JSON list of C-alpha atoms in Angstrom, two decimals:
[
{"chain": "A", "resi": 708, "resn": "MET", "atom": "CA", "xyz": [-27.66, 12.38, 2.32]},
{"chain": "A", "resi": 709, "resn": "ASN", "atom": "CA", "xyz": [-27.00, 13.20, -1.32]},
{"chain": "A", "resi": 710, "resn": "GLU", "atom": "CA", "xyz": [-25.91, 10.67, -3.92]},
{"chain": "A", "resi": 711, "resn": "ASN", "atom": "CA", "xyz": [-22.20, 11.55, -3.66]},
{"chain": "A", "resi": 712, "resn": "ASP", "atom": "CA", "xyz": [-22.30, 11.15, 0.12]},
{"chain": "A", "resi": 713, "resn": "ARG", "atom": "CA", "xyz": [-23.92, 7.74, -0.31]},
{"chain": "A", "resi": 714, "resn": "LEU", "atom": "CA", "xyz": [-21.34, 6.68, -2.91]},
{"chain": "A", "resi": 715, "resn": "LEU", "atom": "CA", "xyz": [-18.48, 7.77, -0.67]},
{"chain": "A", "resi": 716, "resn": "ARG", "atom": "CA", "xyz": [-19.97, 5.93, 2.31]},
{"chain": "A", "resi": 717, "resn": "ASP", "atom": "CA", "xyz": [-20.55, 2.76, 0.26]},
{"chain": "A", "resi": 718, "resn": "PHE", "atom": "CA", "xyz": [-17.11, 2.89, -1.37]},
{"chain": "A", "resi": 719, "resn": "GLY", "atom": "CA", "xyz": [-15.39, 3.49, 1.97]},
{"chain": "A", "resi": 720, "resn": "GLY", "atom": "CA", "xyz": [-17.34, 0.69, 3.61]},
{"chain": "A", "resi": 721, "resn": "LEU", "atom": "CA", "xyz": [-16.46, -1.72, 0.82]},
{"chain": "A", "resi": 722, "resn": "PHE", "atom": "CA", "xyz": [-12.79, -0.75, 1.04]},
{"chain": "A", "resi": 723, "resn": "LEU", "atom": "CA", "xyz": [-12.77, -1.42, 4.80]},
{"chain": "A", "resi": 724, "resn": "ARG", "atom": "CA", "xyz": [-14.47, -4.81, 4.33]},
{"chain": "A", "resi": 725, "resn": "ILE", "atom": "CA", "xyz": [-11.93, -5.84, 1.70]},
{"chain": "A", "resi": 726, "resn": "HIS", "atom": "CA", "xyz": [-9.08, -4.65, 3.92]},
{"chain": "A", "resi": 727, "resn": "ARG", "atom": "CA", "xyz": [-10.37, -6.64, 6.92]},
{"chain": "A", "resi": 728, "resn": "LEU", "atom": "CA", "xyz": [-10.91, -9.77, 4.81]},
{"chain": "A", "resi": 729, "resn": "VAL", "atom": "CA", "xyz": [-7.43, -9.63, 3.29]},
{"chain": "A", "resi": 730, "resn": "ASP", "atom": "CA", "xyz": [-5.87, -8.91, 6.70]},
{"chain": "A", "resi": 731, "resn": "ARG", "atom": "CA", "xyz": [-7.64, -11.89, 8.32]},
{"chain": "A", "resi": 732, "resn": "ARG", "atom": "CA", "xyz": [-6.82, -14.29, 5.47]},
{"chain": "A", "resi": 733, "resn": "MET", "atom": "CA", "xyz": [-3.18, -13.24, 5.36]},
{"chain": "A", "resi": 734, "resn": "ALA", "atom": "CA", "xyz": [-2.88, -13.55, 9.16]},
{"chain": "A", "resi": 735, "resn": "ALA", "atom": "CA", "xyz": [-4.36, -17.05, 8.95]},
{"chain": "A", "resi": 736, "resn": "GLU", "atom": "CA", "xyz": [-1.52, -17.93, 6.56]},
{"chain": "A", "resi": 737, "resn": "GLY", "atom": "CA", "xyz": [1.11, -16.38, 8.83]},
{"chain": "A", "resi": 738, "resn": "ALA", "atom": "CA", "xyz": [1.56, -13.25, 6.74]},
{"chain": "A", "resi": 739, "resn": "SER", "atom": "CA", "xyz": [1.14, -9.66, 7.87]},
{"chain": "A", "resi": 740, "resn": "LEU", "atom": "CA", "xyz": [-0.90, -7.33, 5.67]},
{"chain": "A", "resi": 741, "resn": "ALA", "atom": "CA", "xyz": [0.70, -4.25, 7.23]},
{"chain": "A", "resi": 742, "resn": "ARG", "atom": "CA", "xyz": [4.21, -5.57, 6.58]},
{"chain": "A", "resi": 743, "resn": "THR", "atom": "CA", "xyz": [3.30, -6.72, 3.07]},
{"chain": "A", "resi": 744, "resn": "LYS", "atom": "CA", "xyz": [1.73, -3.34, 2.23]},
{"chain": "A", "resi": 745, "resn": "LEU", "atom": "CA", "xyz": [4.86, -1.51, 3.33]},
{"chain": "A", "resi": 746, "resn": "LEU", "atom": "CA", "xyz": [7.11, -3.86, 1.36]},
{"chain": "A", "resi": 747, "resn": "LEU", "atom": "CA", "xyz": [4.90, -3.54, -1.74]},
{"chain": "A", "resi": 748, "resn": "TYR", "atom": "CA", "xyz": [5.07, 0.24, -1.39]},
{"chain": "A", "resi": 749, "resn": "LEU", "atom": "CA", "xyz": [8.87, 0.19, -1.19]},
{"chain": "A", "resi": 750, "resn": "GLN", "atom": "CA", "xyz": [9.04, -2.21, -4.13]},
{"chain": "A", "resi": 751, "resn": "LYS", "atom": "CA", "xyz": [6.84, 0.04, -6.27]},
{"chain": "A", "resi": 752, "resn": "HIS", "atom": "CA", "xyz": [8.24, 3.45, -5.32]},
{"chain": "A", "resi": 753, "resn": "GLY", "atom": "CA", "xyz": [11.86, 2.72, -4.51]},
{"chain": "A", "resi": 754, "resn": "PRO", "atom": "CA", "xyz": [13.85, 4.42, -1.76]},
{"chain": "A", "resi": 755, "resn": "CYS", "atom": "CA", "xyz": [11.73, 6.80, 0.34]},
{"chain": "A", "resi": 756, "resn": "ARG", "atom": "CA", "xyz": [11.97, 8.78, 3.55]},
{"chain": "A", "resi": 757, "resn": "ALA", "atom": "CA", "xyz": [9.91, 7.36, 6.40]},
{"chain": "A", "resi": 758, "resn": "ALA", "atom": "CA", "xyz": [8.04, 10.68, 6.67]},
{"chain": "A", "resi": 759, "resn": "ASP", "atom": "CA", "xyz": [6.96, 10.44, 3.02]},
{"chain": "A", "resi": 760, "resn": "ILE", "atom": "CA", "xyz": [5.78, 6.86, 3.50]},
{"chain": "A", "resi": 761, "resn": "ALA", "atom": "CA", "xyz": [3.79, 7.86, 6.60]},
{"chain": "A", "resi": 762, "resn": "GLU", "atom": "CA", "xyz": [2.11, 10.72, 4.76]},
{"chain": "A", "resi": 763, "resn": "LEU", "atom": "CA", "xyz": [1.21, 8.62, 1.74]},
{"chain": "A", "resi": 764, "resn": "LEU", "atom": "CA", "xyz": [-0.06, 5.64, 3.74]},
{"chain": "A", "resi": 765, "resn": "GLY", "atom": "CA", "xyz": [-1.97, 7.86, 6.16]},
{"chain": "A", "resi": 766, "resn": "ALA", "atom": "CA", "xyz": [-0.05, 6.61, 9.19]},
{"chain": "A", "resi": 767, "resn": "THR", "atom": "CA", "xyz": [1.80, 8.41, 11.92]},
{"chain": "A", "resi": 768, "resn": "PRO", "atom": "CA", "xyz": [5.55, 8.82, 11.47]},
{"chain": "A", "resi": 769, "resn": "ARG", "atom": "CA", "xyz": [6.10, 6.87, 14.70]},
{"chain": "A", "resi": 770, "resn": "THR", "atom": "CA", "xyz": [4.03, 3.93, 13.41]},
{"chain": "A", "resi": 771, "resn": "ILE", "atom": "CA", "xyz": [5.99, 3.83, 10.15]},
{"chain": "A", "resi": 772, "resn": "THR", "atom": "CA", "xyz": [9.32, 4.19, 11.94]},
{"chain": "A", "resi": 773, "resn": "GLU", "atom": "CA", "xyz": [8.46, 1.25, 14.20]},
{"chain": "A", "resi": 774, "resn": "ALA", "atom": "CA", "xyz": [7.34, -0.80, 11.19]},
{"chain": "A", "resi": 775, "resn": "ILE", "atom": "CA", "xyz": [10.57, 0.02, 9.35]},
{"chain": "A", "resi": 776, "resn": "ASP", "atom": "CA", "xyz": [12.57, -0.90, 12.47]},
{"chain": "A", "resi": 777, "resn": "GLY", "atom": "CA", "xyz": [10.89, -4.30, 12.39]},
{"chain": "A", "resi": 778, "resn": "LEU", "atom": "CA", "xyz": [11.53, -4.76, 8.67]},
{"chain": "A", "resi": 779, "resn": "GLU", "atom": "CA", "xyz": [15.15, -3.79, 9.19]},
{"chain": "A", "resi": 780, "resn": "ARG", "atom": "CA", "xyz": [15.57, -6.27, 12.08]},
{"chain": "A", "resi": 781, "resn": "GLU", "atom": "CA", "xyz": [14.16, -9.01, 9.83]},
{"chain": "A", "resi": 782, "resn": "GLY", "atom": "CA", "xyz": [16.49, -8.01, 6.97]},
{"chain": "A", "resi": 783, "resn": "LEU", "atom": "CA", "xyz": [13.57, -7.01, 4.73]},
{"chain": "A", "resi": 784, "resn": "ALA", "atom": "CA", "xyz": [14.43, -3.31, 4.42]},
{"chain": "A", "resi": 785, "resn": "VAL", "atom": "CA", "xyz": [17.49, -1.15, 4.85]},
{"chain": "A", "resi": 786, "resn": "ARG", "atom": "CA", "xyz": [18.07, 2.51, 5.67]},
{"chain": "A", "resi": 787, "resn": "THR", "atom": "CA", "xyz": [20.74, 4.43, 3.77]},
{"chain": "A", "resi": 788, "resn": "PRO", "atom": "CA", "xyz": [21.85, 8.07, 3.94]},
{"chain": "A", "resi": 789, "resn": "HIS", "atom": "CA", "xyz": [19.83, 10.53, 1.85]},
{"chain": "A", "resi": 790, "resn": "PRO", "atom": "CA", "xyz": [22.03, 11.86, -0.99]},
{"chain": "A", "resi": 791, "resn": "THR", "atom": "CA", "xyz": [21.18, 15.54, -0.40]},
{"chain": "A", "resi": 792, "resn": "ASP", "atom": "CA", "xyz": [19.75, 15.75, 3.15]},
{"chain": "A", "resi": 793, "resn": "ARG", "atom": "CA", "xyz": [22.20, 14.49, 5.73]},
{"chain": "A", "resi": 794, "resn": "ARG", "atom": "CA", "xyz": [19.48, 14.52, 8.41]},
{"chain": "A", "resi": 795, "resn": "ALA", "atom": "CA", "xyz": [17.33, 12.03, 6.50]},
{"chain": "A", "resi": 796, "resn": "LYS", "atom": "CA", "xyz": [17.57, 8.34, 5.69]},
{"chain": "A", "resi": 797, "resn": "LEU", "atom": "CA", "xyz": [16.07, 6.53, 2.72]},
{"chain": "A", "resi": 798, "resn": "VAL", "atom": "CA", "xyz": [14.31, 3.21, 3.21]},
{"chain": "A", "resi": 799, "resn": "SER", "atom": "CA", "xyz": [14.67, 0.52, 0.55]},
{"chain": "A", "resi": 800, "resn": "ILE", "atom": "CA", "xyz": [13.45, -3.05, 0.18]},
{"chain": "A", "resi": 801, "resn": "THR", "atom": "CA", "xyz": [16.13, -5.76, 0.34]},
{"chain": "A", "resi": 802, "resn": "ALA", "atom": "CA", "xyz": [16.41, -8.99, -1.64]},
{"chain": "A", "resi": 803, "resn": "ASN", "atom": "CA", "xyz": [14.87, -10.79, 1.36]},
{"chain": "A", "resi": 804, "resn": "GLY", "atom": "CA", "xyz": [11.99, -8.31, 1.29]},
{"chain": "A", "resi": 805, "resn": "GLU", "atom": "CA", "xyz": [11.51, -9.05, -2.41]},
{"chain": "A", "resi": 806, "resn": "ARG", "atom": "CA", "xyz": [11.33, -12.78, -1.56]},
{"chain": "A", "resi": 807, "resn": "ILE", "atom": "CA", "xyz": [8.59, -12.10, 1.02]},
{"chain": "A", "resi": 808, "resn": "ILE", "atom": "CA", "xyz": [6.60, -10.22, -1.62]},
{"chain": "A", "resi": 809, "resn": "GLU", "atom": "CA", "xyz": [7.07, -13.13, -4.00]},
{"chain": "A", "resi": 810, "resn": "ALA", "atom": "CA", "xyz": [6.00, -15.64, -1.33]},
{"chain": "A", "resi": 811, "resn": "THR", "atom": "CA", "xyz": [2.76, -13.77, -0.55]},
{"chain": "A", "resi": 812, "resn": "GLU", "atom": "CA", "xyz": [1.86, -13.21, -4.22]},
{"chain": "A", "resi": 813, "resn": "PRO", "atom": "CA", "xyz": [-0.16, -16.45, -4.62]},
{"chain": "A", "resi": 814, "resn": "LEU", "atom": "CA", "xyz": [-2.26, -15.63, -1.55]},
{"chain": "A", "resi": 815, "resn": "ARG", "atom": "CA", "xyz": [-2.79, -12.04, -2.70]},
{"chain": "A", "resi": 816, "resn": "ALA", "atom": "CA", "xyz": [-3.76, -13.29, -6.18]},
{"chain": "A", "resi": 817, "resn": "GLN", "atom": "CA", "xyz": [-6.18, -15.82, -4.69]},
{"chain": "A", "resi": 818, "resn": "LEU", "atom": "CA", "xyz": [-7.85, -13.10, -2.60]},
{"chain": "A", "resi": 819, "resn": "ALA", "atom": "CA", "xyz": [-8.07, -10.75, -5.58]},
{"chain": "A", "resi": 820, "resn": "ASP", "atom": "CA", "xyz": [-9.64, -13.51, -7.67]},
{"chain": "A", "resi": 821, "resn": "MET", "atom": "CA", "xyz": [-12.16, -14.24, -4.92]},
{"chain": "A", "resi": 822, "resn": "ILE", "atom": "CA", "xyz": [-13.12, -10.57, -4.61]},
{"chain": "A", "resi": 823, "resn": "PHE", "atom": "CA", "xyz": [-13.38, -9.77, -8.33]},
{"chain": "A", "resi": 824, "resn": "GLU", "atom": "CA", "xyz": [-14.54, -13.11, -9.79]},
{"chain": "A", "resi": 825, "resn": "ARG", "atom": "CA", "xyz": [-18.16, -11.96, -9.98]},
{"chain": "A", "resi": 826, "resn": "LEU", "atom": "CA", "xyz": [-17.25, -9.18, -12.40]},
{"chain": "A", "resi": 827, "resn": "ASP", "atom": "CA", "xyz": [-17.07, -10.01, -16.09]},
{"chain": "A", "resi": 828, "resn": "GLN", "atom": "CA", "xyz": [-14.28, -8.48, -18.18]},
{"chain": "A", "resi": 829, "resn": "GLY", "atom": "CA", "xyz": [-16.44, -5.53, -19.25]},
{"chain": "A", "resi": 830, "resn": "GLU", "atom": "CA", "xyz": [-17.28, -4.72, -15.63]},
{"chain": "A", "resi": 831, "resn": "ARG", "atom": "CA", "xyz": [-13.61, -5.00, -14.66]},
{"chain": "A", "resi": 832, "resn": "ASP", "atom": "CA", "xyz": [-12.70, -2.61, -17.47]},
{"chain": "A", "resi": 833, "resn": "GLN", "atom": "CA", "xyz": [-15.40, -0.19, -16.30]},
{"chain": "A", "resi": 834, "resn": "LEU", "atom": "CA", "xyz": [-14.18, -0.42, -12.71]},
{"chain": "A", "resi": 835, "resn": "THR", "atom": "CA", "xyz": [-10.61, 0.23, -13.82]},
{"chain": "A", "resi": 836, "resn": "ALA", "atom": "CA", "xyz": [-11.73, 3.33, -15.73]},
{"chain": "A", "resi": 837, "resn": "ILE", "atom": "CA", "xyz": [-13.82, 4.57, -12.81]},
{"chain": "A", "resi": 838, "resn": "LEU", "atom": "CA", "xyz": [-10.97, 4.09, -10.34]},
{"chain": "A", "resi": 839, "resn": "ALA", "atom": "CA", "xyz": [-8.63, 5.98, -12.68]},
{"chain": "A", "resi": 840, "resn": "LYS", "atom": "CA", "xyz": [-11.09, 8.91, -12.79]},
{"chain": "A", "resi": 841, "resn": "LEU", "atom": "CA", "xyz": [-11.42, 8.90, -9.00]},
{"chain": "A", "resi": 842, "resn": "SER", "atom": "CA", "xyz": [-7.64, 8.84, -8.69]},
{"chain": "A", "resi": 843, "resn": "GLU", "atom": "CA", "xyz": [-7.42, 11.85, -11.02]},
{"chain": "A", "resi": 844, "resn": "ALA", "atom": "CA", "xyz": [-9.97, 13.71, -8.89]},
{"chain": "A", "resi": 845, "resn": "LEU", "atom": "CA", "xyz": [-7.92, 12.98, -5.78]},
{"chain": "A", "resi": 846, "resn": "ASN", "atom": "CA", "xyz": [-4.72, 14.09, -7.51]},
{"chain": "A", "resi": 847, "resn": "ASP", "atom": "CA", "xyz": [-6.43, 17.36, -8.48]},
{"chain": "A", "resi": 848, "resn": "ALA", "atom": "CA", "xyz": [-7.48, 17.91, -4.87]},
{"chain": "A", "resi": 849, "resn": "GLU", "atom": "CA", "xyz": [-4.19, 16.76, -3.37]},
{"chain": "A", "resi": 850, "resn": "PRO", "atom": "CA", "xyz": [-1.38, 15.79, -5.73]},
{"chain": "A", "resi": 851, "resn": "ALA", "atom": "CA", "xyz": [0.37, 12.54, -4.94]},
{"chain": "A", "resi": 852, "resn": "ASN", "atom": "CA", "xyz": [3.74, 13.14, -3.31]},
{"chain": "A", "resi": 853, "resn": "ILE", "atom": "CA", "xyz": [5.36, 9.83, -4.11]},
{"chain": "A", "resi": 854, "resn": "CYS", "atom": "CA", "xyz": [8.81, 9.88, -2.54]},
{"chain": "A", "resi": 855, "resn": "SER", "atom": "CA", "xyz": [9.58, 13.32, -3.89]},
{"chain": "A", "resi": 856, "resn": "SER", "atom": "CA", "xyz": [12.33, 13.69, -1.33]},
{"chain": "A", "resi": 857, "resn": "LEU", "atom": "CA", "xyz": [15.07, 12.53, -3.73]}
]
């Protein structure tokens, strides 16, 4: 195993551990990480097609459609006609969805503090720079397609 393979394995393993920890802690507080992630995505990127969301989150279209159905039933998201593609619908976060994001923010902040508290400011700055470089490398390999369906 070369150094890059080891780094990828270690980074991936750390990501999965963080994901599991956050998921368990949010579930213990009655929140859903999957639902919160989808709402945060809609909040950040605005109206999107379900197919675009599925591609970007690495989920199957069926999984995302079912998740959106649930959000819609709870009044947290809404589907509207696509302005140029009459076959497609755009998914947007609602005011109730925004309130859910706001309600989970303290828990998310607490978890982020717990995870990153061992890093001093210089290390956090270095990590931010490293993550930006890795993001650039990924964009070079596969450009982000953030809700380009509009």
